[in-house]
PDB file of C-alpha atoms in Angstrom:
ATOM      1  CA  UNK A   1     104.798  79.236  83.524  1.00 88.00           C
ATOM      2  CA  UNK A   2     107.363  79.094  86.308  1.00 93.00           C
ATOM      3  CA  UNK A   3     108.950  82.498  86.962  1.00 96.00           C
ATOM      4  CA  UNK A   4     112.634  83.211  87.464  1.00 97.00           C
ATOM      5  CA  UNK A   5     111.923  83.456  91.178  1.00 97.00           C
ATOM      6  CA  UNK A   6     110.683  79.866  91.247  1.00 97.00           C
ATOM      7  CA  UNK A   7     113.499  78.586  89.033  1.00 98.00           C
ATOM      8  CA  UNK A   8     116.165  80.417  91.029  1.00 98.00           C
ATOM      9  CA  UNK A   9     114.737  79.148  94.316  1.00 98.00           C
ATOM     10  CA  UNK A  10     115.119  75.621  93.012  1.00 98.00           C
ATOM     11  CA  UNK A  11     118.719  76.373  92.002  1.00 98.00           C
ATOM     12  CA  UNK A  12     119.462  77.744  95.495  1.00 98.00           C
ATOM     13  CA  UNK A  13     118.002  74.643  97.096  1.00 98.00           C
ATOM     14  CA  UNK A  14     120.026  72.341  94.822  1.00 98.00           C
ATOM     15  CA  UNK A  15     123.163  74.347  95.612  1.00 97.00           C
ATOM     16  CA  UNK A  16     122.529  73.955  99.345  1.00 98.00           C
ATOM     17  CA  UNK A  17     121.736  70.247  98.911  1.00 97.00           C
ATOM     18  CA  UNK A  18     125.096  69.684  97.210  1.00 97.00           C
ATOM     19  CA  UNK A  19     126.806  71.220 100.231  1.00 96.00           C
ATOM     20  CA  UNK A  20     124.601  69.602 102.876  1.00 94.00           C
ATOM     21  CA  UNK A  21     126.576  68.952 106.020  1.00 90.00           C
ATOM     22  CA  UNK A  22     129.055  71.770 105.378  1.00 93.00           C
ATOM     23  CA  UNK A  23     127.371  74.206 107.755  1.00 94.00           C
ATOM     24  CA  UNK A  24     125.992  77.595 106.786  1.00 97.00           C
ATOM     25  CA  UNK A  25     126.733  78.617 103.204  1.00 97.00           C
ATOM     26  CA  UNK A  26     127.236  82.343 102.549  1.00 97.00           C
ATOM     27  CA  UNK A  27     124.756  83.867 100.114  1.00 97.00           C
ATOM     28  CA  UNK A  28     127.552  85.515  98.147  1.00 96.00           C
ATOM     29  CA  UNK A  29     129.013  82.066  97.431  1.00 97.00           C
ATOM     30  CA  UNK A  30     125.668  80.765  96.180  1.00 97.00           C
ATOM     31  CA  UNK A  31     125.236  83.889  94.044  1.00 97.00           C
ATOM     32  CA  UNK A  32     128.673  83.385  92.466  1.00 97.00           C
ATOM     33  CA  UNK A  33     128.188  79.677  91.756  1.00 97.00           C
ATOM     34  CA  UNK A  34     124.698  80.196  90.341  1.00 97.00           C
ATOM     35  CA  UNK A  35     125.550  83.442  88.521  1.00 97.00           C
ATOM     36  CA  UNK A  36     122.555  85.179  90.109  1.00 97.00           C
ATOM     37  CA  UNK A  37     122.489  88.640  91.644  1.00 96.00           C
ATOM     38  CA  UNK A  38     123.026  88.510  95.417  1.00 96.00           C
ATOM     39  CA  UNK A  39     120.399  91.215  95.808  1.00 97.00           C
ATOM     40  CA  UNK A  40     117.793  89.097  93.993  1.00 97.00           C
ATOM     41  CA  UNK A  41     118.799  86.029  95.999  1.00 97.00           C
ATOM     42  CA  UNK A  42     118.180  87.958  99.227  1.00 97.00           C
ATOM     43  CA  UNK A  43     114.506  88.188  98.260  1.00 97.00           C
ATOM     44  CA  UNK A  44     114.356  84.508  97.385  1.00 98.00           C
ATOM     45  CA  UNK A  45     116.052  83.208 100.533  1.00 98.00           C
ATOM     46  CA  UNK A  46     113.792  85.392 102.663  1.00 98.00           C
ATOM     47  CA  UNK A  47     110.799  83.498 101.245  1.00 98.00           C
ATOM     48  CA  UNK A  48     112.574  80.151 101.640  1.00 98.00           C
ATOM     49  CA  UNK A  49     113.307  80.930 105.308  1.00 98.00           C
ATOM     50  CA  UNK A  50     109.740  82.123 105.920  1.00 98.00           C
ATOM     51  CA  UNK A  51     108.477  78.899 104.338  1.00 98.00           C
ATOM     52  CA  UNK A  52     110.660  76.817 106.643  1.00 98.00           C
ATOM     53  CA  UNK A  53     112.692  75.257 103.840  1.00 98.00           C
ATOM     54  CA  UNK A  54     116.015  76.750 104.917  1.00 98.00           C
ATOM     55  CA  UNK A  55     117.494  78.362 108.004  1.00 97.00           C
ATOM     56  CA  UNK A  56     119.786  81.337 108.095  1.00 96.00           C
ATOM     57  CA  UNK A  57     122.393  82.725 110.452  1.00 95.00           C
ATOM     58  CA  UNK A  58     123.982  86.151 110.323  1.00 92.00           C
ATOM     59  CA  UNK A  59     127.461  87.252 111.256  1.00 89.00           C
ATOM     60  CA  UNK A  60     130.790  85.501 110.890  1.00 90.00           C
ATOM     61  CA  UNK A  61     130.256  81.935 109.751  1.00 88.00           C
ATOM     62  CA  UNK A  62     126.685  82.773 108.792  1.00 93.00           C
ATOM     63  CA  UNK A  63     124.740  81.956 105.701  1.00 96.00           C
ATOM     64  CA  UNK A  64     122.024  79.453 104.831  1.00 98.00           C
ATOM     65  CA  UNK A  65     121.471  75.730 105.057  1.00 97.00           C
ATOM     66  CA  UNK A  66     118.669  73.271 104.497  1.00 98.00           C
ATOM     67  CA  UNK A  67     116.334  72.708 107.435  1.00 97.00           C
ATOM     68  CA  UNK A  68     116.094  68.971 106.655  1.00 97.00           C
ATOM     69  CA  UNK A  69     117.833  66.323 104.544  1.00 96.00           C
ATOM     70  CA  UNK A  70     117.886  66.903 100.749  1.00 97.00           C
ATOM     71  CA  UNK A  71     115.861  63.762 100.003  1.00 96.00           C
ATOM     72  CA  UNK A  72     112.992  65.185 102.085  1.00 97.00           C
ATOM     73  CA  UNK A  73     112.384  68.089  99.653  1.00 98.00           C
ATOM     74  CA  UNK A  74     110.412  67.927  96.433  1.00 98.00           C
ATOM     75  CA  UNK A  75     110.662  70.324  93.520  1.00 98.00           C
ATOM     76  CA  UNK A  76     106.888  70.773  93.813  1.00 98.00           C
ATOM     77  CA  UNK A  77     107.123  71.986  97.391  1.00 98.00           C
ATOM     78  CA  UNK A  78     109.741  74.561  96.450  1.00 98.00           C
ATOM     79  CA  UNK A  79     107.919  75.741  93.332  1.00 98.00           C
ATOM     80  CA  UNK A  80     104.567  76.055  95.118  1.00 97.00           C
ATOM     81  CA  UNK A  81     106.144  78.041  97.949  1.00 98.00           C
ATOM     82  CA  UNK A  82     107.516  80.536  95.454  1.00 98.00           C
ATOM     83  CA  UNK A  83     104.779  80.503  92.805  1.00 97.00           C
ATOM     84  CA  UNK A  84     101.606  79.497  94.594  1.00 94.00           C
ATOM     85  CA  UNK A  85      99.416  76.555  93.723  1.00 93.00           C
ATOM     86  CA  UNK A  86     100.104  74.457  90.645  1.00 94.00           C
ATOM     87  CA  UNK A  87      96.345  74.143  90.120  1.00 92.00           C
ATOM     88  CA  UNK A  88      95.426  75.363  86.628  1.00 93.00           C
ATOM     89  CA  UNK A  89      91.918  76.586  87.516  1.00 90.00           C
ATOM     90  CA  UNK A  90      90.324  78.263  90.542  1.00 88.00           C
ATOM     91  CA  UNK A  91      87.948  75.402  91.347  1.00 87.00           C
ATOM     92  CA  UNK A  92      90.900  73.046  91.911  1.00 87.00           C
ATOM     93  CA  UNK A  93      93.009  75.590  93.747  1.00 88.00           C
ATOM     94  CA  UNK A  94      90.334  76.378  96.340  1.00 84.00           C
ATOM     95  CA  UNK A  95      87.981  73.619  97.516  1.00 81.00           C
ATOM     96  CA  UNK A  96      85.553  76.296  98.774  1.00 81.00           C
ATOM     97  CA  UNK A  97      85.401  77.998  95.364  1.00 84.00           C
ATOM     98  CA  UNK A  98      81.800  78.343  94.246  1.00 84.00           C
ATOM     99  CA  UNK A  99      81.241  77.406  90.614  1.00 81.00           C
ATOM    100  CA  UNK A 100      77.754  77.167  89.192  1.00 82.00           C
ATOM    101  CA  UNK A 101      79.022  74.907  86.418  1.00 84.00           C
ATOM    102  CA  UNK A 102      80.877  72.366  88.559  1.00 77.00           C
ATOM    103  CA  UNK A 103      78.326  69.583  87.958  1.00 81.00           C
ATOM    104  CA  UNK A 104      78.019  70.285  84.237  1.00 87.00           C
ATOM    105  CA  UNK A 105      81.535  71.434  83.365  1.00 89.00           C
ATOM    106  CA  UNK A 106      82.714  69.629  80.249  1.00 93.00           C
ATOM    107  CA  UNK A 107      86.366  70.494  80.878  1.00 93.00           C
ATOM    108  CA  UNK A 108      86.690  69.825  84.625  1.00 91.00           C
ATOM    109  CA  UNK A 109      88.059  66.299  84.188  1.00 93.00           C
ATOM    110  CA  UNK A 110      90.703  67.575  81.786  1.00 96.00           C
ATOM    111  CA  UNK A 111      91.821  70.163  84.358  1.00 94.00           C
ATOM    112  CA  UNK A 112      91.886  67.504  87.086  1.00 93.00           C
ATOM    113  CA  UNK A 113      93.994  65.204  84.910  1.00 97.00           C
ATOM    114  CA  UNK A 114      96.385  68.026  84.003  1.00 96.00           C
ATOM    115  CA  UNK A 115      96.726  69.081  87.651  1.00 95.00           C
ATOM    116  CA  UNK A 116      97.440  65.512  88.749  1.00 97.00           C
ATOM    117  CA  UNK A 117     100.102  65.119  86.046  1.00 97.00           C
ATOM    118  CA  UNK A 118     101.927  68.335  86.923  1.00 96.00           C
ATOM    119  CA  UNK A 119     101.523  67.899  90.676  1.00 96.00           C
ATOM    120  CA  UNK A 120     102.775  64.318  90.644  1.00 97.00           C
ATOM    121  CA  UNK A 121     105.629  65.171  88.271  1.00 98.00           C
ATOM    122  CA  UNK A 122     107.029  67.981  90.437  1.00 98.00           C
ATOM    123  CA  UNK A 123     106.380  66.288  93.783  1.00 98.00           C
ATOM    124  CA  UNK A 124     108.154  63.088  92.721  1.00 98.00           C
ATOM    125  CA  UNK A 125     111.325  65.037  91.887  1.00 97.00           C
ATOM    126  CA  UNK A 126     113.505  65.248  95.019  1.00 97.00           C
ATOM    127  CA  UNK A 127     116.482  67.566  95.486  1.00 97.00           C
ATOM    128  CA  UNK A 128     118.730  64.511  95.430  1.00 96.00           C
ATOM    129  CA  UNK A 129     117.553  63.792  91.867  1.00 97.00           C
ATOM    130  CA  UNK A 130     119.337  66.974  90.722  1.00 96.00           C
ATOM    131  CA  UNK A 131     122.661  66.321  92.421  1.00 92.00           C
ATOM    132  CA  UNK A 132     125.264  64.887  90.093  1.00 76.00           C
TER     133      UNK A 132
END
């Protein structure tokens, strides 16, 4: 399940994508448009900045903007930054994970198929797909 943090991060990124080219967007404006607490958004944008997805500037004229063009972002990239890996099981999340059952696991192919479906679904969705 995707948490509110992941969903709100996606909303912030879509908001910034809609205003791409307009300079730095104040967090209070994003909070108002998205009807999300500014305090909660401060936590989210901190992670987005740390992950290199957005850049921020403080002071007059400050705010946040995308670090690259909207079409260069995928929903999967944003969700994984906020939530961690989309992998449903440990052996797919970590290639070094030691599993005694790997060669005989009856369900491994199902998990691989599920992971591929979800990964491909979210990574094919670009920010520009959400802009109306």
